[in-house]
PDB file of C-alpha atoms in Angstrom:
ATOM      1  CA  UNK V   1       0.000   0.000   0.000  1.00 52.00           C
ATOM      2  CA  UNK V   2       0.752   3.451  -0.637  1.00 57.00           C
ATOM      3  CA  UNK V   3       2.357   4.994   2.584  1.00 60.00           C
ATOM      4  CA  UNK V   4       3.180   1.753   4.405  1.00 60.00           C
ATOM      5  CA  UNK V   5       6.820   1.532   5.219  1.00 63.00           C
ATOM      6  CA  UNK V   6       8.878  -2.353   4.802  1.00 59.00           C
ATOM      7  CA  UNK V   7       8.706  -2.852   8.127  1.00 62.00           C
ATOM      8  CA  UNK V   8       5.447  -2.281   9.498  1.00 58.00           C
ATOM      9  CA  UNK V   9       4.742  -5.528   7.019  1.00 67.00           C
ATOM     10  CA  UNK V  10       4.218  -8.909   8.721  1.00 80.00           C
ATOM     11  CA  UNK V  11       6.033 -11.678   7.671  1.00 81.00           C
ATOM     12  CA  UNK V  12       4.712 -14.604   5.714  1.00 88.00           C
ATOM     13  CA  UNK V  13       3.718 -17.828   6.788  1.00 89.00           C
ATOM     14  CA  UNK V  14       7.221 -19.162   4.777  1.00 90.00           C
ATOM     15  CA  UNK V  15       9.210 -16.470   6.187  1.00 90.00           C
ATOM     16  CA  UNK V  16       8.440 -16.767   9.758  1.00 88.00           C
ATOM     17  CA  UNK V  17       9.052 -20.533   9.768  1.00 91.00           C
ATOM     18  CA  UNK V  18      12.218 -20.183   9.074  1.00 91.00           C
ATOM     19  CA  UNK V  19      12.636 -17.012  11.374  1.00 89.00           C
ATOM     20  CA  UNK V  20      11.733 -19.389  13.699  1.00 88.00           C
ATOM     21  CA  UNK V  21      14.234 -22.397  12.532  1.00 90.00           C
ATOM     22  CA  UNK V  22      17.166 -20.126  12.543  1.00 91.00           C
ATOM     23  CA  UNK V  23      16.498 -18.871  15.693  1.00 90.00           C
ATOM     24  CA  UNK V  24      16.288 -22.479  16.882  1.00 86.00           C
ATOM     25  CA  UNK V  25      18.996 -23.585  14.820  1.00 89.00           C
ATOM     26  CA  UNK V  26      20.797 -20.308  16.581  1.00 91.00           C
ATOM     27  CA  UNK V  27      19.956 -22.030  20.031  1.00 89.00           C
ATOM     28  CA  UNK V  28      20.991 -25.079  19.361  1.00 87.00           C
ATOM     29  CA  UNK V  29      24.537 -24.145  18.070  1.00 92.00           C
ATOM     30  CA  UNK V  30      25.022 -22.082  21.371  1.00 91.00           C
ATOM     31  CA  UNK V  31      24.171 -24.829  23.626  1.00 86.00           C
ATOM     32  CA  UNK V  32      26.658 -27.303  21.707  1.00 87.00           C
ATOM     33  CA  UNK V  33      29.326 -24.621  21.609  1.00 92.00           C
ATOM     34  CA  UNK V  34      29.142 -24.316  25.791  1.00 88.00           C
ATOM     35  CA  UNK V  35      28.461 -27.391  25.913  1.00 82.00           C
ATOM     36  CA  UNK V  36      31.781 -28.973  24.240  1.00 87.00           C
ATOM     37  CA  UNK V  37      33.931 -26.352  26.217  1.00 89.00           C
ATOM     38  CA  UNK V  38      31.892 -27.675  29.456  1.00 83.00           C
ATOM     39  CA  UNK V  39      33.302 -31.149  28.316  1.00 84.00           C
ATOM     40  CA  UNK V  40      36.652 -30.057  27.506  1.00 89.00           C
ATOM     41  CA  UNK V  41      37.212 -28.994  31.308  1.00 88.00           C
ATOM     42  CA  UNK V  42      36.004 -32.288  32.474  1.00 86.00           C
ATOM     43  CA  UNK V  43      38.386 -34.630  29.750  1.00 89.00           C
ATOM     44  CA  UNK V  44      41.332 -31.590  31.248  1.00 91.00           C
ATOM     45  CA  UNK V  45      40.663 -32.222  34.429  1.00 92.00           C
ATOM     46  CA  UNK V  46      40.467 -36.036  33.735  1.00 93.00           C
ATOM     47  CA  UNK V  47      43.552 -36.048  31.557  1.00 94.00           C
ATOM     48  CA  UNK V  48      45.636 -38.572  33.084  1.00 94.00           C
ATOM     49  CA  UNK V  49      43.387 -41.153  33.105  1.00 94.00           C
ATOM     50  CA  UNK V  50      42.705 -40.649  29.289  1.00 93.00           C
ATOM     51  CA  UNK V  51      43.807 -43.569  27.556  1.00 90.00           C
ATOM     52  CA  UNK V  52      46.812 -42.063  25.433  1.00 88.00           C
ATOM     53  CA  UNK V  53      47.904 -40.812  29.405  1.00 90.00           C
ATOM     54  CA  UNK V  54      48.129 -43.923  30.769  1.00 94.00           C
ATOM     55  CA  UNK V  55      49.742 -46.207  28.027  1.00 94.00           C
ATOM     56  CA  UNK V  56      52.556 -43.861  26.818  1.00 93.00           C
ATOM     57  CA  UNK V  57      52.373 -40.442  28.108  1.00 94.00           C
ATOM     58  CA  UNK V  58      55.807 -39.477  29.724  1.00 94.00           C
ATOM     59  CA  UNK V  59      56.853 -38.684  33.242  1.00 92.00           C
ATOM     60  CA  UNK V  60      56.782 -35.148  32.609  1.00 94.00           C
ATOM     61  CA  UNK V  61      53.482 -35.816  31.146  1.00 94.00           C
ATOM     62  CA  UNK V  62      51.676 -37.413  33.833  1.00 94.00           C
ATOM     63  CA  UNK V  63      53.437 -35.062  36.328  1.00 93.00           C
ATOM     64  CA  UNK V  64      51.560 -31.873  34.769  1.00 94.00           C
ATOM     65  CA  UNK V  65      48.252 -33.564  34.251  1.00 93.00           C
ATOM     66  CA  UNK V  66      47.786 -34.994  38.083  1.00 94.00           C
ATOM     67  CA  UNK V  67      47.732 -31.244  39.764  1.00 94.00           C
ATOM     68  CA  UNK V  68      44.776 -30.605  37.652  1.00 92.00           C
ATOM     69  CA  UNK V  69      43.033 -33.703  39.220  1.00 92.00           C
ATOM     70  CA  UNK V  70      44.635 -33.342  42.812  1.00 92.00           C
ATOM     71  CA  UNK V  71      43.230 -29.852  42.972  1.00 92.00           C
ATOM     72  CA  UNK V  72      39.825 -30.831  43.005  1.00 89.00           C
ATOM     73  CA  UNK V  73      39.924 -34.484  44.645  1.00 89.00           C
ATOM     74  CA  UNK V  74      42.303 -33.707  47.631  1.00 88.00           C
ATOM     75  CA  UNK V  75      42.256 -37.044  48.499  1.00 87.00           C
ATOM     76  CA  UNK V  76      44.230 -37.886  45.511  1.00 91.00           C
ATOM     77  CA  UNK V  77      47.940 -37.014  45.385  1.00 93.00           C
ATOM     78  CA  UNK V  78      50.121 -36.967  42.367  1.00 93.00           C
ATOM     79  CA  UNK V  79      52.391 -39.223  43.700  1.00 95.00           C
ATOM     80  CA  UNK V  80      50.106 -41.971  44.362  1.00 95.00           C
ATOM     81  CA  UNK V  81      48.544 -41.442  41.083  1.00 95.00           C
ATOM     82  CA  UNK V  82      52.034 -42.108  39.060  1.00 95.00           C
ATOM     83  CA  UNK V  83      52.960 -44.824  40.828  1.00 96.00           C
ATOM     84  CA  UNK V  84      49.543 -46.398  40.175  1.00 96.00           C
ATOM     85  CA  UNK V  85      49.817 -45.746  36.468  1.00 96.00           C
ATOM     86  CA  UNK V  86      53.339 -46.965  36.659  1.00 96.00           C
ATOM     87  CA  UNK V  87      51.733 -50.117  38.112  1.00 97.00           C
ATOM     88  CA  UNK V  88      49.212 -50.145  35.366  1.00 97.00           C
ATOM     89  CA  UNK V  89      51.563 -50.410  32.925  1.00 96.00           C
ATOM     90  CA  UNK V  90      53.565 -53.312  34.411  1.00 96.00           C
ATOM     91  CA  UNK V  91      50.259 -54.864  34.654  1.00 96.00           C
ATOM     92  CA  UNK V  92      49.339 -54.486  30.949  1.00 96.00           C
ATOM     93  CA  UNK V  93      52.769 -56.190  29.889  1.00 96.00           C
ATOM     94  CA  UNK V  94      51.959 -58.552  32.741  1.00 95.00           C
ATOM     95  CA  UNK V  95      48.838 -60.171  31.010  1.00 95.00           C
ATOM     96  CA  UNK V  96      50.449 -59.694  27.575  1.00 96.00           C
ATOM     97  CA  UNK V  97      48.392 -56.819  26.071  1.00 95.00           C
ATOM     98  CA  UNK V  98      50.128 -54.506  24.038  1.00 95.00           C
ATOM     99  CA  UNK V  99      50.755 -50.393  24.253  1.00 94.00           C
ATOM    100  CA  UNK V 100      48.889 -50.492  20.448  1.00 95.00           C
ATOM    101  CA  UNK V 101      45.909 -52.395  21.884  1.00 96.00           C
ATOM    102  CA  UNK V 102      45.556 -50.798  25.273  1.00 95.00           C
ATOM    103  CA  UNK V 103      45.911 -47.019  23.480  1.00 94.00           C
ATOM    104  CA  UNK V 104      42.453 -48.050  21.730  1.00 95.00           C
ATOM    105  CA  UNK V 105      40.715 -48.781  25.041  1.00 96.00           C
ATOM    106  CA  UNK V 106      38.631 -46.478  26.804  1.00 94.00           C
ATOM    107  CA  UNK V 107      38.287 -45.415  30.228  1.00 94.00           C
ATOM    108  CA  UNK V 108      35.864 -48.169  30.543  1.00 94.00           C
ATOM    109  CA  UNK V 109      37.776 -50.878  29.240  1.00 96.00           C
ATOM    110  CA  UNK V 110      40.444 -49.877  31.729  1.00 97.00           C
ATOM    111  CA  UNK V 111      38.386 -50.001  34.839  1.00 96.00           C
ATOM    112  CA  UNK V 112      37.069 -53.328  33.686  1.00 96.00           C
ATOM    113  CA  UNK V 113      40.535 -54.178  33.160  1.00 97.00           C
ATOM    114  CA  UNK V 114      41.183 -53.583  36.551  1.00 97.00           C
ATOM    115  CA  UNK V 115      38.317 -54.908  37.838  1.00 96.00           C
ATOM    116  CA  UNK V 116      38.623 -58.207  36.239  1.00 96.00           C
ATOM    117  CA  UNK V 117      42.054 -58.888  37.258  1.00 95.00           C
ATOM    118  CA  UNK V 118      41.461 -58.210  40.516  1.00 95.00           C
ATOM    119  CA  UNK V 119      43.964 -54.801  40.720  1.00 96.00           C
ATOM    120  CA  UNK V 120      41.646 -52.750  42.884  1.00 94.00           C
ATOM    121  CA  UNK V 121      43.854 -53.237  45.712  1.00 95.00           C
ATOM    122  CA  UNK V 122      47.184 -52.443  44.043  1.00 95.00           C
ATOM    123  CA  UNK V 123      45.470 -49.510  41.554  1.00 97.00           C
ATOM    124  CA  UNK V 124      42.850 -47.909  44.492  1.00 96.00           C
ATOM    125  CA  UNK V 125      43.158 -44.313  43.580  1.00 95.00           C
ATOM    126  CA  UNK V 126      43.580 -45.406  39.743  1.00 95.00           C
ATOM    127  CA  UNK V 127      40.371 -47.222  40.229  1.00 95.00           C
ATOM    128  CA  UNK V 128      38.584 -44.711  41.970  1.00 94.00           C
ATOM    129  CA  UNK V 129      39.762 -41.808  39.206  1.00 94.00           C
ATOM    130  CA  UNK V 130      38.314 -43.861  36.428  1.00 94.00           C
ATOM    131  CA  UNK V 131      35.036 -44.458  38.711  1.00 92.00           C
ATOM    132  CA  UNK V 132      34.323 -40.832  39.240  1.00 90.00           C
ATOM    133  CA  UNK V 133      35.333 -39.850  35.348  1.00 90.00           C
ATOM    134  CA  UNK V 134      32.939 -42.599  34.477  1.00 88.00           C
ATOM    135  CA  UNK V 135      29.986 -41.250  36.954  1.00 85.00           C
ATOM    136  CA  UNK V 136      29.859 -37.570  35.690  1.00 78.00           C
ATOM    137  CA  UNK V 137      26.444 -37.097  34.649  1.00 60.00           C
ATOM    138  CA  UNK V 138      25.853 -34.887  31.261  1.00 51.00           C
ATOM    139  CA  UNK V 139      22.295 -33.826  30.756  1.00 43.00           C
ATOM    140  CA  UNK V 140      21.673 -33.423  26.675  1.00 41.00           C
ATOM    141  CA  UNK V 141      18.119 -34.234  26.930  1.00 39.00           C
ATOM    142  CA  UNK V 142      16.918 -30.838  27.455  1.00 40.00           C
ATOM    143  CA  UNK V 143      17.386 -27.410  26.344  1.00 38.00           C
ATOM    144  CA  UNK V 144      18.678 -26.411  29.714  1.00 42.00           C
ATOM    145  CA  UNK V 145      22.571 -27.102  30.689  1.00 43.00           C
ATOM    146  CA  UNK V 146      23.157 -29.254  33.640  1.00 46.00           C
ATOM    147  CA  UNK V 147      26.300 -30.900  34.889  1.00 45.00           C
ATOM    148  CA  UNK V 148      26.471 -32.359  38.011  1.00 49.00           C
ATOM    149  CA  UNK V 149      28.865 -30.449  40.200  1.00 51.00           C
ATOM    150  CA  UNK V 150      32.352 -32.940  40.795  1.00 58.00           C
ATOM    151  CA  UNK V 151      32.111 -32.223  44.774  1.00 58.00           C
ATOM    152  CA  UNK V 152      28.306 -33.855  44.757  1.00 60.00           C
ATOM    153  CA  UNK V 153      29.846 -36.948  43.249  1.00 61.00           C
ATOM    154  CA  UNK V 154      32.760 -36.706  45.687  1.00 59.00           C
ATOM    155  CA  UNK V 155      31.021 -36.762  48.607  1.00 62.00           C
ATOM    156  CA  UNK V 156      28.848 -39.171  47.085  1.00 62.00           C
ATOM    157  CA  UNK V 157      31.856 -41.627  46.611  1.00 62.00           C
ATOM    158  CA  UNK V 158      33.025 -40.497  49.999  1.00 63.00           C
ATOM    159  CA  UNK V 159      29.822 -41.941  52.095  1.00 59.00           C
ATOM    160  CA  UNK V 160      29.833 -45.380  53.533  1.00 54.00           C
TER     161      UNK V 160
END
């Protein structure tokens, strides 16, 4: 009409929908992008017990990635923790599985690993590292962000 300026006119049916789709789209590509740096801290925090860390990373290696874990579960020290992945790896060659093999396991595969062999004993802070990476609980099944907060699951851990 005569008068009526571009936009004081409503969108069409077409051009709202997909208003509405990028906004979602929009959304949805926010919430993965805070959500993958959300995940990054954890696998940081957790980076010793990554597989690649405890098959072949070096001394100097594993020495910089415990204070990241010690920090937040004081009842961890870094010692403890590279002597138990030290132990680990004598264990590995122990039963005969090799560096190439174990490097494709996950965290998983290692606690069963320990598990099954009976190495809870000699790997107790090992074990209980891989237990608590294992236990973090990731919500993707709404909209909303929520990831449980690592001192919950501590104490959790911690009651008998």
């Amino acid at each position: 009409m005569p008068g009526e300026k571009a936009k004081d006119a409503g969108l069409t049916l077409p051009e709202e929908m997909k208003r509405a789709m990028f906004e979602c789209l929009d959304r949805f590509h926010h919430e993965l992008e805070i959500r993958s740096q959300e995940i990054e801290k954890i696998l940081s925090m957790f980076a010793v017990i990554q597989p690649s860390s405890l098959v072949v990373a070096t001394e100097k290696d594993i020495r910089n990635y415990t204070p990241k874990l010690t920090e937040i579960f004081d009842e961890f020290s870094n010692e403890d923790i590279f002597r138990e992945i030290e132990r680990l790896r004598r264990h590995l060659d122990a039963a005969k599985i090799s560096v190439e093999e174990a490097k494709k396991w996950t965290a998983l595969q290692f606690l069963e690993f320990i598990v099954k062999w009976d190495y809870c004993e000699s790997l107790p802070n090992l074990s209980l590292c891989l237990r608590f990476f294992l236990t973090l609980c990731v919500s993707i099944a709404s909209c909303e962000r929520s990831f449980s907060k690592l001192k919950l699951i501590k104490n959790s851990f911690a009651q008998p």
